Coordinates of C-alpha atoms in Angstrom, one line a residue:
Chain A
X1 CA 115.3 112.7 121.1
X2 CA 113.4 111.3 118.2
X3 CA 114.0 109.8 114.8
X4 CA 112.1 110.9 111.7
X5 CA 111.7 109.2 108.3
X6 CA 110.0 111.1 105.4
X7 CA 109.3 109.3 102.2
X8 CA 107.5 110.3 99.0
X9 CA 106.0 107.0 97.8
X10 CA 104.9 106.5 94.2
X11 CA 101.2 105.7 93.8
X12 CA 101.9 102.1 93.1
X13 CA 100.5 99.3 95.3
X14 CA 103.7 97.3 94.6
X15 CA 105.6 99.9 96.5
X16 CA 103.8 99.3 99.8
X17 CA 105.7 96.2 101.0
X18 CA 109.1 97.7 100.3
X19 CA 108.1 100.9 102.0
X20 CA 107.0 99.1 105.1
X21 CA 110.0 96.8 105.1
X22 CA 112.2 99.9 105.0
X23 CA 110.3 101.6 107.9
X24 CA 110.3 98.5 110.1
X25 CA 114.0 98.0 109.4
X26 CA 114.6 101.4 110.8
X27 CA 112.7 100.4 114.0
X28 CA 115.4 97.8 114.7
X29 CA 115.9 99.1 118.2
X30 CA 112.4 98.3 119.2
X31 CA 113.3 94.6 119.7
X32 CA 111.0 94.1 122.6
X33 CA 108.0 95.1 120.6
X34 CA 108.2 92.8 117.6
X35 CA 104.6 91.7 117.7
X36 CA 103.3 95.3 117.9
X37 CA 105.5 96.3 115.1
X38 CA 104.8 93.3 112.9
X39 CA 101.1 93.1 113.5
X40 CA 99.6 96.4 114.8
X41 CA 102.0 98.9 113.0
X42 CA 102.7 96.9 109.9
X43 CA 99.1 96.1 109.2
X44 CA 97.8 99.6 109.9
X45 CA 100.5 101.3 107.8
X46 CA 99.8 99.0 104.9
X47 CA 96.1 99.7 105.1
X48 CA 96.7 103.5 105.3
X49 CA 99.0 103.4 102.3
X50 CA 96.6 101.2 100.3
X51 CA 93.7 103.5 101.1
X52 CA 95.7 106.6 100.1
X53 CA 96.7 105.0 96.8
X54 CA 93.4 103.4 95.8
X55 CA 90.8 105.8 97.2
X56 CA 92.7 109.0 98.0
X57 CA 94.7 109.3 94.8
X58 CA 92.2 107.2 92.9
X59 CA 94.9 104.9 91.5
X60 CA 96.5 107.7 89.6
X61 CA 100.1 106.7 89.0
X62 CA 101.1 110.4 88.5
X63 CA 100.3 111.1 92.2
X64 CA 102.3 110.3 95.2
X65 CA 101.8 109.5 98.9
X66 CA 103.8 111.3 101.6
X67 CA 104.8 109.2 104.5
X68 CA 106.2 110.7 107.7
X69 CA 107.3 108.4 110.4
X70 CA 108.3 109.8 113.8
X71 CA 109.9 107.4 116.3
X72 CA 109.5 109.0 119.7
X73 CA 110.7 107.9 123.1
X74 CA 107.7 105.6 123.8
X75 CA 105.6 105.6 120.6
X76 CA 105.7 105.5 116.9
X77 CA 103.7 108.0 114.8
X78 CA 102.9 107.6 111.1
X79 CA 101.3 110.3 109.0
X80 CA 100.1 109.2 105.5
X81 CA 98.9 112.0 103.2
X82 CA 97.5 111.6 99.7
X83 CA 96.8 114.1 97.0
X84 CA 93.1 113.4 96.8
X85 CA 90.1 115.4 97.8
X86 CA 89.7 113.6 101.1
X87 CA 86.8 111.7 102.6
X88 CA 84.6 111.5 105.7
X89 CA 86.0 108.6 107.8
X90 CA 82.9 108.7 110.0
X91 CA 80.8 107.7 107.0
X92 CA 82.5 104.3 106.8
X93 CA 80.2 101.7 108.3
X94 CA 81.2 99.1 110.9
X95 CA 82.2 96.0 108.9
X96 CA 81.5 93.7 111.9
X97 CA 77.8 94.2 112.1
X98 CA 75.7 91.2 110.7
X99 CA 74.5 93.2 107.7
X100 CA 78.1 94.3 106.7
X101 CA 80.0 91.1 107.7
X102 CA 79.7 89.6 104.2
X103 CA 80.7 92.7 102.3
X104 CA 84.1 92.3 100.7
X105 CA 85.3 95.9 101.6
X106 CA 85.4 98.4 104.4
X107 CA 87.8 96.7 106.8
X108 CA 90.9 98.8 106.3
X109 CA 90.0 101.8 108.5
X110 CA 88.4 99.4 111.0
X111 CA 91.6 97.5 111.4
X112 CA 93.6 100.7 111.8
X113 CA 91.3 101.8 114.6
X114 CA 91.5 98.5 116.3
X115 CA 95.2 98.0 116.1
X116 CA 96.5 101.5 116.7
X117 CA 96.2 103.7 119.9
X118 CA 95.2 106.7 117.9
X119 CA 93.8 107.2 114.4
X120 CA 93.2 110.9 113.4
X121 CA 92.2 112.4 110.1
X122 CA 92.7 116.0 109.2
X123 CA 89.7 118.1 108.4
X124 CA 90.0 117.6 104.6
X125 CA 90.2 113.8 105.1
X126 CA 93.3 113.2 102.9
X127 CA 95.8 112.7 105.7
X128 CA 95.7 110.2 108.5
X129 CA 97.9 110.1 111.6
X130 CA 98.4 106.8 113.3
X131 CA 100.0 106.5 116.8
X132 CA 101.2 103.3 118.4
X133 CA 102.3 103.5 122.0
X134 CA 104.9 100.9 122.9
X135 CA 104.5 101.3 126.6
X136 CA 108.1 101.4 127.5
X137 CA 111.1 103.7 126.7
X138 CA 112.5 102.7 123.4
X139 CA 116.0 103.7 124.4
X140 CA 116.4 106.0 121.4
X141 CA 119.2 107.9 123.2
X142 CA 121.2 104.7 123.7
X143 CA 120.5 103.7 120.1
X144 CA 121.7 107.0 118.8
X145 CA 124.9 106.9 120.9
X146 CA 125.7 103.2 120.0
Chain B
X1 CA 105.1 84.7 97.0
X2 CA 102.3 82.9 95.2
X3 CA 99.6 80.3 95.2
X4 CA 99.7 76.7 94.5
X5 CA 96.6 74.6 93.7
X6 CA 96.5 70.9 94.1
X7 CA 93.6 68.4 94.1
X8 CA 93.5 66.0 97.0
X9 CA 90.7 63.5 97.6
X10 CA 88.2 65.6 95.7
X11 CA 89.1 68.8 97.5
X12 CA 90.9 71.7 95.9
X13 CA 93.7 72.8 98.2
X14 CA 95.2 76.2 97.7
X15 CA 98.4 77.1 99.5
X16 CA 99.1 80.8 100.0
X17 CA 102.8 81.5 100.2
X18 CA 104.0 84.8 101.5
X19 CA 101.2 87.3 101.6
X20 CA 97.6 87.8 100.5
X21 CA 97.4 91.5 99.9
X22 CA 95.8 94.1 97.6
X23 CA 98.5 93.4 95.0
X24 CA 97.9 89.7 94.5
X25 CA 94.3 89.1 95.7
X26 CA 92.9 89.0 92.2
X27 CA 95.3 86.2 91.3
X28 CA 93.9 84.1 94.1
X29 CA 90.3 85.0 93.2
X30 CA 90.9 84.0 89.6
X31 CA 92.5 80.7 90.5
X32 CA 89.7 79.6 92.8
X33 CA 86.9 80.8 90.5
X34 CA 88.5 78.9 87.6
X35 CA 88.3 75.7 89.7
X36 CA 84.7 76.6 90.8
X37 CA 83.6 77.1 87.2
X38 CA 85.3 73.8 86.4
X39 CA 83.0 72.0 88.8
X40 CA 85.0 71.9 92.0
X41 CA 82.9 72.5 95.1
X42 CA 85.1 71.7 98.1
X43 CA 87.9 74.1 98.8
X44 CA 90.6 74.5 101.5
X45 CA 92.8 77.6 101.5
X46 CA 95.9 77.0 103.7
X47 CA 97.8 79.9 105.3
X48 CA 100.6 77.9 107.0
X49 CA 103.1 79.6 104.7
X50 CA 101.5 83.1 104.9
X51 CA 102.9 85.9 106.9
X52 CA 100.3 88.6 106.3
X53 CA 96.8 89.2 105.0
X54 CA 95.5 92.7 104.5
X55 CA 91.9 93.9 104.4
X56 CA 91.7 93.4 100.7
X57 CA 92.9 89.8 101.2
X58 CA 90.2 89.3 103.8
X59 CA 87.7 90.8 101.4
X60 CA 88.5 88.4 98.6
X61 CA 88.1 85.5 101.0
X62 CA 84.7 86.8 101.9
X63 CA 83.8 87.2 98.3
X64 CA 85.0 83.7 97.4
X65 CA 83.2 82.1 100.3
X66 CA 80.0 83.7 99.1
X67 CA 80.4 82.5 95.5
X68 CA 81.3 79.0 96.6
X69 CA 78.3 78.8 98.9
X70 CA 76.0 80.1 96.1
X71 CA 77.2 77.1 94.0
X72 CA 76.4 74.7 96.9
X73 CA 80.1 74.3 97.9
X74 CA 82.2 74.8 100.9
X75 CA 85.3 76.8 101.7
X76 CA 87.5 76.1 104.7
X77 CA 90.6 77.9 105.9
X78 CA 93.5 76.5 107.8
X79 CA 97.0 77.2 109.1
X80 CA 96.4 80.7 110.4
X81 CA 99.2 81.9 112.7
X82 CA 98.5 83.9 115.8
X83 CA 98.6 87.3 114.1
X84 CA 96.4 86.2 111.2
X85 CA 93.9 84.6 113.7
X86 CA 93.9 88.0 115.5
X87 CA 92.9 89.7 112.3
X88 CA 90.0 87.3 111.7
X89 CA 88.9 87.7 115.3
X90 CA 89.0 91.5 115.2
X91 CA 86.9 91.6 112.0
X92 CA 84.6 88.8 113.3
X93 CA 85.4 86.8 110.2
X94 CA 86.2 83.9 112.4
X95 CA 82.4 83.7 112.8
X96 CA 81.9 83.5 109.0
X97 CA 84.5 80.9 108.1
X98 CA 85.2 77.3 109.2
X99 CA 88.8 77.6 110.3
X100 CA 90.9 74.5 111.1
X101 CA 94.3 74.5 112.8
X102 CA 96.0 72.5 110.0
X103 CA 95.2 71.6 106.4
X104 CA 94.9 68.0 107.3
X105 CA 92.2 68.8 109.8
X106 CA 90.4 70.9 107.2
X107 CA 90.7 68.2 104.5
X108 CA 89.5 65.5 106.9
X109 CA 86.4 67.5 107.8
X110 CA 85.2 68.8 104.5

C-alpha cells in the first residue's frame, strides 16, 4: 500500500514551512529515518517549492503550486508543479566550480540533486519529481492497521 | 525566529534563531549591511540556534562575505550543527568561509 498527500499551495514563500511541516508530520511512521527526512527530504522539498514560486510562477500570488507526495513502501516521492512556462534544468551551472562559488544563487537545484536519489523534470520543465529511497521497508501496512 | 545583533569586543555578533531561508534572508542582509555601513568590519554569524538554512540563506551569506571583504573586513561563521555543516560541505562553501565550532572560538580568532 501507499499513502498520498495532494496539496494546492498558494504562491507565497511564507507557506513553505507550514507545508513542509505538514508533510513531515504525515511521515511520522518513518521514525528510523529522521535525518533523511529532516535534511535530505526537507531541504529538497523546500528548494523545489521556492523555485516553483519564485522562478516558475514568477512570484505571482494569483498562481499556485501543486504538491503531490507519495509515501511508498521504501521511498518517498514528491512532485512539485508550478504554473509557469518551465525551464531547462541542464542550463543551470555547477555552483561549486571556482568561478561560480562566489555567486549568490544557483544552489537550489544542486542541493536537490545531491540530497535526493532521483530528480526528474518533465519535458516542459515546470514539474519536478523528487525521490528519496529510505532503504528499508517503512511498514506502511502496519501503520495503516495500527 | 529572528536575528539578534550584539557588539562584543569590537566584533559584531549576529545570532540566527530558527531558520535562515528565502523568507527572512533580506532581514539578515539588511542588519549586517547597516552595521557595515556604520563602520563595523569584524563579524561573526552564529548558527547555534539555527535549525535550517536554505540555498537562499547560503546565497545571502556569500553575498555578505563578499561585501565585507570588499570593505577590508572579515566574516566568520560558527555553531553549525551536523546537518548545516553537510550543506556547507556539499556546496563547497566550507572552503569559502572561516567556520568555527563555537561563537567563542570565532570571537577569539577574529
